[in-house]
XYZ file of C-alpha atoms in Angstrom:
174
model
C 9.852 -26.607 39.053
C 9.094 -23.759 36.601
C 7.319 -21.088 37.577
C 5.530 -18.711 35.117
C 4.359 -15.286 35.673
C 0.640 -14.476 34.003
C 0.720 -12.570 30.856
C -0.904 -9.133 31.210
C -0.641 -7.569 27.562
C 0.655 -7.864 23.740
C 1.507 -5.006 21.512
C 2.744 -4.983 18.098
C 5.634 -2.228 17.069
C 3.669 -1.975 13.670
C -0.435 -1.841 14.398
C -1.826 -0.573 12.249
C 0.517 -2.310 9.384
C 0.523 -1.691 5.487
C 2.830 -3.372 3.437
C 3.513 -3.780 -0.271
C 3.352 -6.770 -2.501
C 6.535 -8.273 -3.406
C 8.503 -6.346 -0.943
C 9.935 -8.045 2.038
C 8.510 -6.229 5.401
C 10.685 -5.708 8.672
C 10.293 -7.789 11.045
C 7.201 -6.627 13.156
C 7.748 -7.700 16.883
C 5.849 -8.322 19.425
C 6.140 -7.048 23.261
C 4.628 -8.923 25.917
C 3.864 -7.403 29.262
C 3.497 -9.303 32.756
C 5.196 -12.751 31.841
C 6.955 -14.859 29.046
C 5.053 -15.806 26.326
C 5.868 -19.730 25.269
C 3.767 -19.718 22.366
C 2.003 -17.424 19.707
C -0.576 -17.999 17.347
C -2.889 -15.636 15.101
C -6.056 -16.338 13.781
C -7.259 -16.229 10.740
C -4.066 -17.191 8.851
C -2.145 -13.998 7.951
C -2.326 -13.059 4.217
C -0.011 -14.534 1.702
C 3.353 -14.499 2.267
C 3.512 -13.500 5.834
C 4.483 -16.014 8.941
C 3.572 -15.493 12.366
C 6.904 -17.429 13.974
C 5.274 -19.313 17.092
C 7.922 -19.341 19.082
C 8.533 -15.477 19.141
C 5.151 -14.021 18.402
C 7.824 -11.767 15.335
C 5.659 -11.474 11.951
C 7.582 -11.439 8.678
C 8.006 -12.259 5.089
C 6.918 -10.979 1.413
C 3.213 -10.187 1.165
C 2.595 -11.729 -2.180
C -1.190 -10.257 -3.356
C -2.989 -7.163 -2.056
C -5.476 -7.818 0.795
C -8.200 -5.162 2.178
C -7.483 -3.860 5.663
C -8.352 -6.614 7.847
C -8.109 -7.282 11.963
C -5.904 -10.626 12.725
C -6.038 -11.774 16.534
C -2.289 -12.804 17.915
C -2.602 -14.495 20.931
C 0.354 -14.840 23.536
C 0.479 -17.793 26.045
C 2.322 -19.574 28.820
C 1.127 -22.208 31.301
C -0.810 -19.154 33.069
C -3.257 -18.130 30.885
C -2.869 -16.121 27.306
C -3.793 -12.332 26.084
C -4.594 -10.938 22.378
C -4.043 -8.195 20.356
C -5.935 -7.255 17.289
C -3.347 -6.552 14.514
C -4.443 -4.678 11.459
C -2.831 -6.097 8.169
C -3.175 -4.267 4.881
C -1.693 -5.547 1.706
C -1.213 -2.340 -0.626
C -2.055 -2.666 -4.168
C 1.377 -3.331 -6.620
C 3.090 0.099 -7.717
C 1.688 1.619 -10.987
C 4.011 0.019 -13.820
C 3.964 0.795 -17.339
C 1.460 3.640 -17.573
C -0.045 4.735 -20.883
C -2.277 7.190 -22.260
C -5.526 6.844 -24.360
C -3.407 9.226 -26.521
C 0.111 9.687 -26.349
C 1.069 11.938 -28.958
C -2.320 14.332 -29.133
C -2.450 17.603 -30.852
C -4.881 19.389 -29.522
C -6.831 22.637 -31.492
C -7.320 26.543 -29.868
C -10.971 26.661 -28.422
C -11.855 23.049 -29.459
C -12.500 20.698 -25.762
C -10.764 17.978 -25.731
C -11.644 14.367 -25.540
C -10.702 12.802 -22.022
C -7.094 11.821 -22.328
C -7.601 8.700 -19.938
C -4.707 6.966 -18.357
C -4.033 2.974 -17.924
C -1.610 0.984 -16.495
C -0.314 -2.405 -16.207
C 0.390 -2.525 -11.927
C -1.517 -1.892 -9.279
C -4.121 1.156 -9.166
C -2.335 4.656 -8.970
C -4.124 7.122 -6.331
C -2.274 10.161 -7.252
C -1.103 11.848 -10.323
C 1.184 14.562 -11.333
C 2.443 16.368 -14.360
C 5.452 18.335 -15.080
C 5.996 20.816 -16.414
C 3.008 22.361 -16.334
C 0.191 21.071 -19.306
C -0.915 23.997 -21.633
C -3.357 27.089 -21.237
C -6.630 25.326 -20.462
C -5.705 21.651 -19.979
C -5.528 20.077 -16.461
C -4.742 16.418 -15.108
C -7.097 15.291 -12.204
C -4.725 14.491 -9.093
C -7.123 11.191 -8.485
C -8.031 9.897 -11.774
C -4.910 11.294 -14.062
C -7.725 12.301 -16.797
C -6.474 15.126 -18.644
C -9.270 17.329 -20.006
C -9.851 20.954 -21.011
C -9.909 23.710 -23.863
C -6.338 24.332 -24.995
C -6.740 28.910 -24.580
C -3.520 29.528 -26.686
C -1.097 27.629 -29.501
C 2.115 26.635 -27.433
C 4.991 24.739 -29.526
C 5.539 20.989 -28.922
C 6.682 19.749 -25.680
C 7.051 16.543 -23.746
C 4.954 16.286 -20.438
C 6.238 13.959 -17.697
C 3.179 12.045 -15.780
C 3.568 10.434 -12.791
C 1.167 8.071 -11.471
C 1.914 6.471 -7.929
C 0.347 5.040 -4.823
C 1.558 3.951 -1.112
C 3.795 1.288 -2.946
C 5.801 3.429 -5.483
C 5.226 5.064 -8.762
C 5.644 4.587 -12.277
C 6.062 7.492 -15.090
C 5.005 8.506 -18.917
């Protein structure tokens, strides 16, 4: 005779969760309050690349495309009944990779504006953007869009400008 205890809650170490493509996640593991869980199973299917192992309830794998932020149900069972969690899954966007400029090489003129200097890359979209050392008198980069843009104020001798561009998954740099 076996006798099982009724399951009272699930929890997930990692809820919400955001992972990155390509990148192996830890193993997210489940705890189970009241009984033992004999069997998992999550609904709808977990994005690309991830398992749900039935026997343990423990999530892992390499997320292989970016996904939205979406709810997944887990369900833990035994003989006396079952309970759910909602897990929260995003898949990140790629890292930024092999950025570029409109205009890598500009020269610019005292008092003239600019045209938008507008950045591209080949990875996933960048969300943040930095510059150093500083750009000249009366040019800026936006933090969000990595547009530079202004009215050089004053003739400065050539330099080389670092730009980062990165997002929750890495960064890449020009």
């Amino acid at each position: 005779v076996t006798i099982y205890t009724p399951l009272t809650s699930i929890t997930y170490g990692v809820n919400p969760a955001v992972y990155c493509p390509a990148s192996a996640i830890a193993a997210n593991n489940p705890t189970v309050s009241g009984g033992t869980a004999t069997l998992y199973a999550v609904s709808p299917a977990l994005p690309a690349g991830l398992v749900l192992n039935t026997a343990t309830g423990v999530i892992t794998g390499t997320p292989t495309t970016a996904t939205l932020a979406a709810d997944y149900t887990v369900t833990a069972s035994n003989t006396c009944g079952a309970v759910t969690v909602p897990l929260n899954i995003t898949i990140s966007p790629a890292a930024p990779a092999a950025l570029t400029y409109s205009n890598n090489a500009p020269t610019y003129c005292v008092g003239t504006a600019i045209a938008n200097n507008i950045p591209s890359n080949g990875g996933g979209a960048a969300t943040a953007y930095s510059v150093s050392p500083a750009l000249p008198a009366g040019l800026s980069i936006d933090g969000v869009t990595g547009i530079i843009s202004g009215t050089p104020t004053a003739v400065t001798a050539s330099n080389t400008y670092t730009v980062t561009a990165a997002n929750s998954c890495g960064s890449t740099t020009k």
